[in-house]
mmCIF file of N, CA and C in Angstrom:
data_model
loop_
_atom_site.group_PDB
_atom_site.id
_atom_site.type_symbol
_atom_site.label_atom_id
_atom_site.label_comp_id
_atom_site.label_asym_id
_atom_site.label_seq_id
_atom_site.Cartn_x
_atom_site.Cartn_y
_atom_site.Cartn_z
ATOM 1 N N MET A 1 -12.474 15.590 -19.261
ATOM 2 C CA MET A 1 -13.755 15.000 -19.580
ATOM 3 C C MET A 1 -13.613 13.476 -19.776
ATOM 4 N N GLU A 2 -12.574 13.076 -20.506
ATOM 5 C CA GLU A 2 -12.371 11.645 -20.742
ATOM 6 C C GLU A 2 -12.114 10.919 -19.423
ATOM 7 N N HIS A 3 -11.365 11.540 -18.527
ATOM 8 C CA HIS A 3 -11.075 10.952 -17.220
ATOM 9 C C HIS A 3 -12.359 10.768 -16.411
ATOM 10 N N GLU A 4 -13.262 11.744 -16.480
ATOM 11 C CA GLU A 4 -14.525 11.649 -15.745
ATOM 12 C C GLU A 4 -15.391 10.511 -16.291
ATOM 13 N N ILE A 5 -15.381 10.318 -17.598
ATOM 14 C CA ILE A 5 -16.166 9.240 -18.203
ATOM 15 C C ILE A 5 -15.608 7.883 -17.765
ATOM 16 N N LYS A 6 -14.284 7.741 -17.802
ATOM 17 C CA LYS A 6 -13.670 6.484 -17.377
ATOM 18 C C LYS A 6 -13.991 6.191 -15.917
ATOM 19 N N ASN A 7 -13.957 7.203 -15.075
ATOM 20 C CA ASN A 7 -14.287 7.002 -13.665
ATOM 21 C C ASN A 7 -15.762 6.641 -13.498
ATOM 22 N N ALA A 8 -16.632 7.221 -14.326
ATOM 23 C CA ALA A 8 -18.059 6.968 -14.212
ATOM 24 C C ALA A 8 -18.401 5.521 -14.551
ATOM 25 N N ILE A 9 -17.705 4.953 -15.528
ATOM 26 C CA ILE A 9 -18.004 3.564 -15.899
ATOM 27 C C ILE A 9 -17.094 2.572 -15.180
ATOM 28 N N GLY A 10 -16.193 3.047 -14.343
ATOM 29 C CA GLY A 10 -15.374 2.166 -13.527
ATOM 30 C C GLY A 10 -14.019 1.827 -14.097
ATOM 31 N N LEU A 11 -13.664 2.355 -15.251
ATOM 32 C CA LEU A 11 -12.359 2.034 -15.832
ATOM 33 C C LEU A 11 -11.210 2.760 -15.137
ATOM 34 N N GLY A 12 -11.507 3.781 -14.390
ATOM 35 C CA GLY A 12 -10.455 4.501 -13.682
ATOM 36 C C GLY A 12 -10.109 3.853 -12.354
ATOM 37 N N ASN A 13 -10.877 2.856 -11.960
ATOM 38 C CA ASN A 13 -10.665 2.189 -10.684
ATOM 39 C C ASN A 13 -9.564 1.140 -10.842
ATOM 40 N N PRO A 14 -8.446 1.271 -10.125
ATOM 41 C CA PRO A 14 -7.363 0.288 -10.276
ATOM 42 C C PRO A 14 -7.738 -1.094 -9.733
ATOM 43 N N GLU A 15 -8.777 -1.171 -8.882
ATOM 44 C CA GLU A 15 -9.176 -2.464 -8.326
ATOM 45 C C GLU A 15 -10.051 -3.255 -9.311
ATOM 46 N N LEU A 16 -10.542 -2.579 -10.340
ATOM 47 C CA LEU A 16 -11.414 -3.242 -11.300
ATOM 48 C C LEU A 16 -10.568 -4.097 -12.235
ATOM 49 N N VAL A 17 -10.919 -5.360 -12.351
ATOM 50 C CA VAL A 17 -10.207 -6.275 -13.234
ATOM 51 C C VAL A 17 -11.182 -6.734 -14.307
ATOM 52 N N ILE A 18 -10.782 -6.566 -15.541
ATOM 53 C CA ILE A 18 -11.632 -6.980 -16.647
ATOM 54 C C ILE A 18 -11.494 -8.491 -16.785
ATOM 55 N N GLU A 19 -12.629 -9.193 -16.686
ATOM 56 C CA GLU A 19 -12.603 -10.650 -16.762
ATOM 57 C C GLU A 19 -12.572 -11.087 -18.224
ATOM 58 N N SER A 20 -11.776 -12.102 -18.475
ATOM 59 C CA SER A 20 -11.757 -12.656 -19.822
ATOM 60 C C SER A 20 -12.895 -13.664 -19.944
ATOM 61 N N LYS A 21 -13.221 -14.004 -21.170
ATOM 62 C CA LYS A 21 -14.296 -14.967 -21.395
ATOM 63 C C LYS A 21 -13.870 -16.324 -20.840
ATOM 64 N N PRO A 22 -14.785 -17.049 -20.202
ATOM 65 C CA PRO A 22 -14.404 -18.363 -19.681
ATOM 66 C C PRO A 22 -14.104 -19.326 -20.820
ATOM 67 N N LYS A 23 -13.062 -20.128 -20.623
ATOM 68 C CA LYS A 23 -12.685 -21.091 -21.653
ATOM 69 C C LYS A 23 -13.645 -22.271 -21.586
ATOM 70 N N PRO A 24 -14.092 -22.749 -22.719
ATOM 71 C CA PRO A 24 -14.970 -23.928 -22.691
ATOM 72 C C PRO A 24 -14.189 -25.142 -22.210
ATOM 73 N N GLU A 25 -14.813 -25.925 -21.330
ATOM 74 C CA GLU A 25 -14.139 -27.101 -20.797
ATOM 75 C C GLU A 25 -14.107 -28.189 -21.863
ATOM 76 N N PRO A 26 -12.959 -28.877 -21.977
ATOM 77 C CA PRO A 26 -12.887 -29.950 -22.977
ATOM 78 C C PRO A 26 -13.779 -31.110 -22.571
ATOM 79 N N GLU A 27 -14.235 -31.832 -23.578
ATOM 80 C CA GLU A 27 -15.097 -32.986 -23.317
ATOM 81 C C GLU A 27 -14.288 -34.027 -22.538
ATOM 82 N N PRO A 28 -14.868 -34.595 -21.486
ATOM 83 C CA PRO A 28 -14.125 -35.627 -20.757
ATOM 84 C C PRO A 28 -13.981 -36.883 -21.600
ATOM 85 N N LYS A 29 -12.780 -37.438 -21.581
ATOM 86 C CA LYS A 29 -12.528 -38.650 -22.356
ATOM 87 C C LYS A 29 -13.182 -39.825 -21.639
ATOM 88 N N PRO A 30 -13.758 -40.754 -22.383
ATOM 89 C CA PRO A 30 -14.363 -41.914 -21.719
ATOM 90 C C PRO A 30 -13.287 -42.761 -21.056
ATOM 91 N N LYS A 31 -13.580 -43.182 -19.830
ATOM 92 C CA LYS A 31 -12.617 -43.996 -19.093
ATOM 93 C C LYS A 31 -12.662 -45.425 -19.622
ATOM 94 N N PRO A 32 -11.493 -46.055 -19.721
ATOM 95 C CA PRO A 32 -11.504 -47.443 -20.187
ATOM 96 C C PRO A 32 -12.182 -48.346 -19.160
ATOM 97 N N THR A 33 -12.921 -49.306 -19.651
ATOM 98 C CA THR A 33 -13.617 -50.232 -18.765
ATOM 99 C C THR A 33 -12.698 -51.410 -18.467
ATOM 100 N N VAL A 34 -12.507 -51.699 -17.194
ATOM 101 C CA VAL A 34 -11.679 -52.816 -16.771
ATOM 102 C C VAL A 34 -12.585 -53.815 -16.062
ATOM 103 N N THR A 35 -12.552 -55.042 -16.537
ATOM 104 C CA THR A 35 -13.349 -56.075 -15.893
ATOM 105 C C THR A 35 -12.518 -56.756 -14.817
ATOM 106 N N ILE A 36 -13.172 -57.546 -13.996
ATOM 107 C CA ILE A 36 -12.464 -58.262 -12.939
ATOM 108 C C ILE A 36 -11.473 -59.253 -13.537
ATOM 109 N N TYR A 37 -11.779 -59.755 -14.738
ATOM 110 C CA TYR A 37 -10.868 -60.691 -15.394
ATOM 111 C C TYR A 37 -9.605 -59.984 -15.864
ATOM 112 N N ASP A 38 -9.764 -58.757 -16.388
ATOM 113 C CA ASP A 38 -8.601 -57.971 -16.790
ATOM 114 C C ASP A 38 -7.737 -57.653 -15.581
ATOM 115 N N PHE A 39 -8.379 -57.306 -14.489
ATOM 116 C CA PHE A 39 -7.660 -56.951 -13.268
ATOM 117 C C PHE A 39 -6.897 -58.165 -12.739
ATOM 118 N N SER A 40 -7.516 -59.317 -12.782
ATOM 119 C CA SER A 40 -6.871 -60.547 -12.327
ATOM 120 C C SER A 40 -5.656 -60.872 -13.189
ATOM 121 N N ALA A 41 -5.793 -60.684 -14.494
ATOM 122 C CA ALA A 41 -4.674 -60.954 -15.395
ATOM 123 C C ALA A 41 -3.516 -60.003 -15.114
ATOM 124 N N LEU A 42 -3.814 -58.731 -14.852
ATOM 125 C CA LEU A 42 -2.760 -57.772 -14.526
ATOM 126 C C LEU A 42 -2.064 -58.134 -13.225
ATOM 127 N N LEU A 43 -2.841 -58.537 -12.217
ATOM 128 C CA LEU A 43 -2.244 -58.908 -10.941
ATOM 129 C C LEU A 43 -1.318 -60.108 -11.094
ATOM 130 N N SER A 44 -1.768 -61.110 -11.803
ATOM 131 C CA SER A 44 -0.939 -62.305 -11.950
ATOM 132 C C SER A 44 0.295 -62.020 -12.813
ATOM 133 N N LYS A 45 0.178 -61.107 -13.743
ATOM 134 C CA LYS A 45 1.314 -60.786 -14.617
ATOM 135 C C LYS A 45 2.421 -60.073 -13.853
ATOM 136 N N TYR A 46 2.048 -59.146 -12.961
ATOM 137 C CA TYR A 46 3.049 -58.335 -12.265
ATOM 138 C C TYR A 46 3.287 -58.776 -10.818
ATOM 139 N N GLU A 47 2.724 -59.888 -10.434
ATOM 140 C CA GLU A 47 2.918 -60.378 -9.072
ATOM 141 C C GLU A 47 4.334 -60.930 -8.930
ATOM 142 N N PRO A 48 5.029 -60.579 -7.849
ATOM 143 C CA PRO A 48 6.392 -61.106 -7.678
ATOM 144 C C PRO A 48 6.345 -62.621 -7.450
ATOM 145 N N PRO A 49 7.372 -63.303 -7.859
ATOM 146 C CA PRO A 49 7.375 -64.766 -7.680
ATOM 147 C C PRO A 49 7.378 -65.140 -6.201
ATOM 148 N N LYS A 50 6.645 -66.191 -5.883
ATOM 149 C CA LYS A 50 6.586 -66.663 -4.495
ATOM 150 C C LYS A 50 7.793 -67.531 -4.217
ATOM 151 N N LYS A 51 8.314 -67.414 -3.006
ATOM 152 C CA LYS A 51 9.504 -68.203 -2.641
ATOM 153 C C LYS A 51 9.104 -69.451 -1.909
#
């Protein structure tokens, strides 16, 4: 009887996969704002010396 009940609700089916609850996605971190002046300073700082 128990086997028939499991088959009736689908628990006896080996192809049936019980899905877990979806995990809540973490809040996206705000991206740092880079201005053109910051970018220029970085380029000049790491630019190889000219020969």
